[in-house]
C-alpha cells in the first residue's frame, strides 16, 4: 500500500543512518541521490584533519551503483565507456568515463570487475535508461543495485591499521584491487579505492550488516583517531587530490541547456583514459575529430594568491579578457595555499598572466579582489603512502 504520508520524510535513510544521525551534532543534512547525507558532523577543520592524519568513515550508500552482468558484459561496457573493460582483471577496479554520440561527457565513475561476466559501475548521476538503451543487442542484464549495498569509505593514513585491528588482512591488497572477507555471518568486499587522494579503502556489504560493520570499525579505530566525516570535509580532500565531480566541475551532457557548456573528456583533461585501439565506442568518431583539430577548452589546476577560496570566480587574461571559470576551490589546510580547479580556453592551459576575480564577503559587503593565478600540476597533494603495499605500519 502506498504511504500517504511519504512527504514527511522525502529523503531515504541509508543503512548507516542510526549511527550517522547520532553523530551528527550539527544536524547538517543535505540531499544526495534521494538520500539524506551528512555535510558536517561537528567540526569541519577536525574532520579534514582526520582525513590527512588519522582515519575517517564516510557513508557511500547514496552513490549510484549498477550491476552489469551477462556473457556480453565486457562487450557492452566497451561500447559504452572509453576504457577497455575486457582488459580489467577480475578483482580489479578502474576509473572511466562515458560520452554521448557527439563525444560530450555524460558522467565519470569507477568500474569494478566482480567476475568474468559481472561488473559494478559506480557513479554520481542516475543513468539506467541510457544504460539500457546502450545495451540493446547485447546479452547483458543491467540492474540498479544502489539500495542493495551498504557502502562505506574508510580513508586516511591509519585506515590500514584500523582494518588490521578489526581482523582484516589487507597487507597484500594493492591500489585499485579488491578482496572478499567473511564478516558477521556474511561477506565483506574491501577495495583499495577512495576519493581523498590518500591511503584508503571502500567497504561493500549487505544492508543488514551495515551497523555491525560500523560498530566493528569504530571499536577497532578508537586508538587511531577514527571519526566520521561529512561531504564538506571530503570535498576539500578531493580538491587537494585534483579529482572532479559531475555537476560541479562539468555539467553532464543530458543536463546541458546551453551548447557552449558541453565538455568532452579531452577538454576535461581525461584524454589519457581513452583506449583508441579497442574498437568503436560511443563518441569515438567525434573525439577523434576533436583530437585532430585540438580541443577548445582545457581543465587545469591553479594556485591563487591570498587565503580566500576562489570558488565560482571568473578567470581573466591580463585582467581584462575573460578566459574561463573556477569550478571548485578551497583554502587547502594541508598545503597552506589557495587551490582551484578551472575550465579555461585551451590556449591559456599553460597559464601566464592569469587573474581570478574573487568576491569576498566582508561584514555584509562584498569586496572585489583580482588575485594572480598560476597553473600547476595535479594532484596538488600526492602522498607516497597511498601507493605503498603493504601500507606502512604505525
Tab-separated table of C-alpha atoms in Angstrom, residues 36-369:
chain	number	residue	atom	x	y	z
A	36	UNK	CA	19.887	12.242	3.434
A	37	UNK	CA	23.636	12.627	3.819
A	38	UNK	CA	25.722	14.451	6.433
A	39	UNK	CA	27.503	17.663	5.462
A	40	UNK	CA	29.496	18.202	8.677
A	41	UNK	CA	29.156	16.216	11.898
A	42	UNK	CA	30.609	18.730	14.337
A	43	UNK	CA	33.858	20.435	13.241
A	44	UNK	CA	34.902	20.778	9.594
A	45	UNK	CA	38.564	21.502	10.361
A	46	UNK	CA	38.884	18.447	12.593
A	47	UNK	CA	37.156	16.227	10.046
A	48	UNK	CA	39.526	17.265	7.287
A	49	UNK	CA	42.479	16.873	9.648
A	50	UNK	CA	41.389	13.303	10.371
A	51	UNK	CA	41.374	12.505	6.633
A	52	UNK	CA	45.023	13.571	6.384
A	53	UNK	CA	46.303	12.496	9.816
A	54	UNK	CA	44.185	9.631	11.145
A	55	UNK	CA	41.242	7.639	9.769
A	56	UNK	CA	37.685	8.507	8.762
A	57	UNK	CA	34.361	6.908	7.898
A	58	UNK	CA	32.162	8.291	5.135
A	59	UNK	CA	28.744	6.905	4.195
A	60	UNK	CA	28.852	5.950	0.500
A	61	UNK	CA	25.403	4.383	0.283
A	62	UNK	CA	23.828	7.156	-1.850
A	63	UNK	CA	26.430	6.697	-4.600
A	64	UNK	CA	24.672	5.162	-7.618
A	65	UNK	CA	25.637	1.536	-8.263
A	66	UNK	CA	24.753	-0.550	-11.307
A	67	UNK	CA	25.301	-4.275	-11.709
A	68	UNK	CA	26.118	-5.186	-15.313
A	69	UNK	CA	26.254	-8.922	-15.935
A	70	UNK	CA	25.958	-11.479	-18.706
A	71	UNK	CA	28.066	-13.063	-21.411
A	72	UNK	CA	28.314	-9.723	-23.249
A	73	UNK	CA	29.003	-7.589	-20.158
A	74	UNK	CA	32.542	-6.669	-21.224
A	75	UNK	CA	31.493	-6.033	-24.830
A	76	UNK	CA	28.609	-3.812	-23.693
A	77	UNK	CA	30.877	-1.764	-21.415
A	78	UNK	CA	33.440	-1.440	-24.178
A	79	UNK	CA	30.747	0.052	-26.372
A	80	UNK	CA	29.605	2.363	-23.593
A	81	UNK	CA	32.794	3.588	-21.859
A	82	UNK	CA	36.082	4.936	-23.203
A	83	UNK	CA	38.336	2.354	-21.499
A	84	UNK	CA	38.779	-1.309	-22.342
A	85	UNK	CA	36.628	-3.179	-19.813
A	86	UNK	CA	37.849	-6.520	-21.143
A	87	UNK	CA	41.418	-5.742	-20.025
A	88	UNK	CA	40.275	-5.088	-16.457
A	89	UNK	CA	41.212	-8.183	-14.453
A	90	UNK	CA	38.723	-9.882	-12.145
A	91	UNK	CA	39.174	-8.244	-8.749
A	92	UNK	CA	40.346	-5.035	-10.382
A	93	UNK	CA	38.945	-1.502	-10.446
A	94	UNK	CA	39.482	1.338	-12.867
A	95	UNK	CA	38.314	4.904	-13.302
A	96	UNK	CA	36.415	5.605	-16.511
A	97	UNK	CA	34.033	7.994	-18.278
A	98	UNK	CA	31.320	7.733	-20.910
A	99	UNK	CA	30.010	10.083	-23.567
A	100	UNK	CA	27.134	10.679	-25.943
A	101	UNK	CA	27.459	10.280	-29.715
A	102	UNK	CA	28.875	13.806	-30.016
A	103	UNK	CA	31.722	12.988	-27.607
A	104	UNK	CA	30.297	15.065	-24.753
A	105	UNK	CA	30.785	13.815	-21.208
A	106	UNK	CA	27.814	12.154	-19.561
A	107	UNK	CA	29.491	11.067	-16.325
A	108	UNK	CA	32.569	9.544	-14.742
A	109	UNK	CA	32.846	6.698	-12.264
A	110	UNK	CA	34.622	3.578	-11.107
A	111	UNK	CA	34.177	0.177	-12.699
A	112	UNK	CA	34.661	-2.963	-10.575
A	113	UNK	CA	35.092	-6.372	-12.199
A	114	UNK	CA	33.475	-8.793	-9.782
A	115	UNK	CA	33.631	-11.877	-12.040
A	116	UNK	CA	34.423	-12.662	-15.692
A	117	UNK	CA	30.850	-11.757	-16.666
A	118	UNK	CA	29.844	-9.372	-13.855
A	119	UNK	CA	30.768	-5.725	-13.208
A	120	UNK	CA	29.680	-2.934	-10.892
A	121	UNK	CA	29.610	0.651	-12.180
A	122	UNK	CA	29.561	3.391	-9.517
A	123	UNK	CA	28.808	6.990	-10.454
A	124	UNK	CA	27.311	10.314	-9.395
A	125	UNK	CA	24.258	10.544	-11.646
A	126	UNK	CA	21.427	8.127	-12.488
A	127	UNK	CA	21.723	6.585	-15.964
A	128	UNK	CA	19.534	3.489	-16.089
A	129	UNK	CA	17.592	4.482	-19.257
A	130	UNK	CA	20.860	5.356	-21.016
A	131	UNK	CA	22.482	2.108	-19.928
A	132	UNK	CA	19.502	0.036	-21.052
A	133	UNK	CA	19.416	1.778	-24.440
A	134	UNK	CA	23.172	1.254	-24.824
A	135	UNK	CA	22.774	-2.453	-24.020
A	136	UNK	CA	20.401	-3.103	-26.917
A	137	UNK	CA	21.604	-6.160	-28.842
A	138	UNK	CA	23.916	-7.391	-26.074
A	139	UNK	CA	23.305	-10.437	-23.885
A	140	UNK	CA	23.507	-8.468	-20.667
A	141	UNK	CA	21.379	-7.593	-17.636
A	142	UNK	CA	21.643	-4.174	-16.000
A	143	UNK	CA	20.283	-3.584	-12.501
A	144	UNK	CA	20.288	-0.575	-10.213
A	145	UNK	CA	21.627	-2.141	-7.010
A	146	UNK	CA	22.119	1.073	-5.025
A	147	UNK	CA	19.642	0.021	-2.343
A	148	UNK	CA	21.060	-3.497	-2.099
A	149	UNK	CA	24.536	-2.455	-0.976
A	150	UNK	CA	25.807	-0.775	2.184
A	151	UNK	CA	28.997	1.046	1.208
A	152	UNK	CA	31.433	2.816	3.498
A	153	UNK	CA	34.656	4.701	2.779
A	154	UNK	CA	37.487	4.214	5.308
A	155	UNK	CA	40.157	6.785	4.436
A	156	UNK	CA	43.300	8.223	5.987
A	157	UNK	CA	46.853	7.235	6.915
A	158	UNK	CA	45.737	4.974	9.792
A	159	UNK	CA	42.961	3.285	7.782
A	160	UNK	CA	45.039	0.140	7.160
A	161	UNK	CA	45.828	-0.119	10.872
A	162	UNK	CA	42.121	0.107	11.685
A	163	UNK	CA	41.328	-2.705	9.256
A	164	UNK	CA	44.066	-4.874	10.738
A	165	UNK	CA	42.725	-4.196	14.234
A	166	UNK	CA	39.258	-5.197	13.028
A	167	UNK	CA	40.639	-8.548	11.867
A	168	UNK	CA	41.048	-7.998	8.116
A	169	UNK	CA	44.366	-8.923	6.491
A	170	UNK	CA	44.745	-6.265	3.792
A	171	UNK	CA	48.559	-6.133	3.636
A	172	UNK	CA	48.720	-7.627	0.131
A	173	UNK	CA	45.843	-5.575	-1.274
A	174	UNK	CA	47.204	-3.235	-3.943
A	175	UNK	CA	45.671	0.064	-5.142
A	176	UNK	CA	42.674	-0.461	-7.427
A	177	UNK	CA	42.257	-4.080	-6.335
A	178	UNK	CA	39.622	-5.694	-4.110
A	179	UNK	CA	39.303	-8.757	-1.899
A	180	UNK	CA	36.475	-10.546	-0.112
A	181	UNK	CA	36.382	-11.416	3.596
A	182	UNK	CA	33.900	-13.247	5.852
A	183	UNK	CA	32.129	-10.917	8.232
A	184	UNK	CA	29.349	-11.434	10.816
A	185	UNK	CA	27.938	-14.495	9.077
A	186	UNK	CA	28.034	-12.775	5.687
A	187	UNK	CA	30.708	-11.295	3.492
A	188	UNK	CA	32.536	-8.010	3.089
A	189	UNK	CA	34.331	-6.775	-0.015
A	190	UNK	CA	37.196	-4.337	0.557
A	191	UNK	CA	38.610	-2.330	-2.340
A	192	UNK	CA	41.682	-0.132	-2.134
A	193	UNK	CA	39.955	2.846	-3.655
A	194	UNK	CA	38.696	6.228	-2.499
A	195	UNK	CA	38.057	9.890	-3.243
A	196	UNK	CA	40.582	11.554	-0.929
A	197	UNK	CA	43.850	11.001	-2.843
A	198	UNK	CA	45.258	9.326	0.277
A	199	UNK	CA	45.640	5.839	1.677
A	200	UNK	CA	42.147	4.454	1.942
A	201	UNK	CA	39.618	1.741	1.293
A	202	UNK	CA	35.979	1.301	0.349
A	203	UNK	CA	33.915	-1.410	2.033
A	204	UNK	CA	30.916	-3.117	0.444
A	205	UNK	CA	28.402	-5.379	2.174
A	206	UNK	CA	24.676	-6.010	2.558
A	207	UNK	CA	22.390	-3.546	4.408
A	208	UNK	CA	21.746	-5.983	7.274
A	209	UNK	CA	25.471	-5.938	8.128
A	210	UNK	CA	25.843	-2.154	7.941
A	211	UNK	CA	25.567	-1.406	11.666
A	212	UNK	CA	27.771	-4.333	12.769
A	213	UNK	CA	30.390	-3.115	10.273
A	214	UNK	CA	30.235	0.475	11.545
A	215	UNK	CA	30.494	-0.678	15.166
A	216	UNK	CA	33.364	-3.059	14.432
A	217	UNK	CA	35.364	-0.316	12.732
A	218	UNK	CA	34.679	2.323	15.373
A	219	UNK	CA	35.748	-0.085	18.111
A	220	UNK	CA	38.912	-1.013	16.211
A	221	UNK	CA	39.674	2.615	15.388
A	222	UNK	CA	39.235	4.075	18.858
A	223	UNK	CA	43.007	4.216	19.413
A	224	UNK	CA	43.777	5.510	15.908
A	225	UNK	CA	41.776	8.723	15.706
A	226	UNK	CA	38.891	7.288	13.671
A	227	UNK	CA	35.948	9.644	13.246
A	228	UNK	CA	33.020	10.050	10.813
A	229	UNK	CA	33.292	12.832	8.245
A	230	UNK	CA	30.763	14.602	6.073
A	231	UNK	CA	30.705	15.738	2.473
A	232	UNK	CA	32.233	19.169	3.166
A	233	UNK	CA	35.478	17.695	4.518
A	234	UNK	CA	35.532	15.149	1.698
A	235	UNK	CA	35.160	17.965	-0.836
A	236	UNK	CA	38.289	19.691	0.483
A	237	UNK	CA	40.205	16.424	0.308
A	238	UNK	CA	39.092	15.659	-3.252
A	239	UNK	CA	40.112	19.166	-4.353
A	240	UNK	CA	43.569	18.599	-2.863
A	241	UNK	CA	43.668	15.348	-4.849
A	242	UNK	CA	42.567	17.141	-8.022
A	243	UNK	CA	39.508	14.901	-8.523
A	244	UNK	CA	36.475	16.095	-10.478
A	245	UNK	CA	32.754	15.766	-9.712
A	246	UNK	CA	29.939	15.631	-12.250
A	247	UNK	CA	27.591	18.553	-11.777
A	248	UNK	CA	30.296	20.697	-10.225
A	249	UNK	CA	33.369	20.593	-12.461
A	250	UNK	CA	31.422	19.762	-15.610
A	251	UNK	CA	27.743	19.606	-16.479
A	252	UNK	CA	26.621	16.138	-17.646
A	253	UNK	CA	25.590	16.288	-21.301
A	254	UNK	CA	21.943	15.299	-20.685
A	255	UNK	CA	21.596	18.264	-18.317
A	256	UNK	CA	23.150	20.927	-20.560
A	257	UNK	CA	20.710	23.528	-21.839
A	258	UNK	CA	23.438	25.643	-23.428
A	259	UNK	CA	25.597	24.217	-26.215
A	260	UNK	CA	28.713	26.049	-25.023
A	261	UNK	CA	28.580	24.260	-21.649
A	262	UNK	CA	29.163	20.801	-23.119
A	263	UNK	CA	32.592	19.308	-22.465
A	264	UNK	CA	34.464	16.283	-23.782
A	265	UNK	CA	36.963	14.034	-21.976
A	266	UNK	CA	39.742	15.775	-23.928
A	267	UNK	CA	38.552	19.157	-22.675
A	268	UNK	CA	38.415	17.903	-19.072
A	269	UNK	CA	41.976	16.522	-19.058
A	270	UNK	CA	40.754	12.923	-19.315
A	271	UNK	CA	42.187	12.023	-22.698
A	272	UNK	CA	44.611	9.618	-21.003
A	273	UNK	CA	41.653	7.343	-20.230
A	274	UNK	CA	40.679	6.746	-23.847
A	275	UNK	CA	41.630	3.433	-25.424
A	276	UNK	CA	41.589	4.460	-29.072
A	277	UNK	CA	42.502	0.973	-30.324
A	278	UNK	CA	39.809	-1.123	-28.633
A	279	UNK	CA	37.256	-0.556	-31.371
A	280	UNK	CA	34.122	1.517	-31.663
A	281	UNK	CA	32.647	3.150	-28.573
A	282	UNK	CA	30.016	5.818	-28.171
A	283	UNK	CA	31.511	9.188	-29.110
A	284	UNK	CA	34.741	7.798	-30.633
A	285	UNK	CA	34.382	9.433	-34.066
A	286	UNK	CA	33.594	12.833	-32.565
A	287	UNK	CA	36.531	12.575	-30.166
A	288	UNK	CA	38.902	11.614	-32.998
A	289	UNK	CA	37.840	14.730	-34.900
A	290	UNK	CA	38.366	16.868	-31.807
A	291	UNK	CA	41.783	15.320	-31.203
A	292	UNK	CA	42.819	16.198	-34.740
A	293	UNK	CA	41.737	19.837	-34.600
A	294	UNK	CA	42.520	20.352	-30.913
A	295	UNK	CA	40.042	20.875	-28.038
A	296	UNK	CA	38.609	24.333	-27.444
A	297	UNK	CA	38.744	24.034	-23.651
A	298	UNK	CA	41.196	22.682	-21.083
A	299	UNK	CA	40.907	21.735	-17.421
A	300	UNK	CA	43.690	22.887	-15.108
A	301	UNK	CA	44.800	23.131	-11.511
A	302	UNK	CA	45.564	26.559	-10.071
A	303	UNK	CA	47.290	28.106	-7.104
A	304	UNK	CA	45.854	31.514	-6.277
A	305	UNK	CA	47.425	34.272	-4.237
A	306	UNK	CA	45.781	35.085	-0.913
A	307	UNK	CA	43.778	32.962	1.506
A	308	UNK	CA	40.224	33.419	0.210
A	309	UNK	CA	38.619	30.443	-1.541
A	310	UNK	CA	38.013	31.330	-5.194
A	311	UNK	CA	35.059	29.041	-5.930
A	312	UNK	CA	32.959	30.348	-8.810
A	313	UNK	CA	35.489	33.056	-9.688
A	314	UNK	CA	35.839	34.186	-13.290
A	315	UNK	CA	39.323	33.942	-14.777
A	316	UNK	CA	40.880	36.669	-16.895
A	317	UNK	CA	43.973	37.028	-19.010
A	318	UNK	CA	45.809	40.288	-18.426
A	319	UNK	CA	42.997	41.377	-16.058
A	320	UNK	CA	40.614	42.148	-18.921
A	321	UNK	CA	39.870	39.184	-21.226
A	322	UNK	CA	37.584	36.524	-19.782
A	323	UNK	CA	39.079	33.089	-20.456
A	324	UNK	CA	37.452	30.651	-18.036
A	325	UNK	CA	35.804	29.863	-14.718
A	326	UNK	CA	36.820	28.182	-11.488
A	327	UNK	CA	34.634	25.145	-10.830
A	328	UNK	CA	35.938	24.146	-7.394
A	329	UNK	CA	38.226	25.863	-4.907
A	330	UNK	CA	39.302	25.963	-1.284
A	331	UNK	CA	41.982	27.109	1.078
A	332	UNK	CA	43.942	23.878	1.495
A	333	UNK	CA	44.725	23.147	5.155
A	334	UNK	CA	47.258	20.546	4.021
A	335	UNK	CA	49.159	22.717	1.534
A	336	UNK	CA	48.552	26.062	3.245
A	337	UNK	CA	47.613	27.735	-0.005
A	338	UNK	CA	44.534	28.578	-2.049
A	339	UNK	CA	43.916	25.959	-4.746
A	340	UNK	CA	41.345	25.633	-7.504
A	341	UNK	CA	40.176	23.576	-10.460
A	342	UNK	CA	39.170	25.503	-13.546
A	343	UNK	CA	37.904	25.314	-17.101
A	344	UNK	CA	39.942	27.629	-19.333
A	345	UNK	CA	40.275	28.287	-23.051
A	346	UNK	CA	42.790	25.780	-24.365
A	347	UNK	CA	45.281	28.430	-25.476
A	348	UNK	CA	45.630	29.510	-21.835
A	349	UNK	CA	46.141	25.996	-20.440
A	350	UNK	CA	49.817	26.663	-19.698
A	351	UNK	CA	48.992	29.802	-17.763
A	352	UNK	CA	50.693	33.178	-17.847
A	353	UNK	CA	49.195	36.471	-16.665
A	354	UNK	CA	46.030	34.832	-15.283
A	355	UNK	CA	43.840	36.585	-12.733
A	356	UNK	CA	40.902	35.388	-10.637
A	357	UNK	CA	38.054	37.785	-9.891
A	358	UNK	CA	37.049	36.906	-6.335
A	359	UNK	CA	34.233	38.430	-4.307
A	360	UNK	CA	34.849	38.063	-0.556
A	361	UNK	CA	32.101	38.808	1.958
A	362	UNK	CA	33.335	41.385	4.460
A	363	UNK	CA	30.700	42.186	7.095
A	364	UNK	CA	27.653	42.200	4.798
A	365	UNK	CA	29.528	43.765	1.878
A	366	UNK	CA	31.416	42.043	-0.910
A	367	UNK	CA	34.967	43.133	-1.616
A	368	UNK	CA	36.126	42.595	-5.201
A	369	UNK	CA	39.665	41.251	-5.498
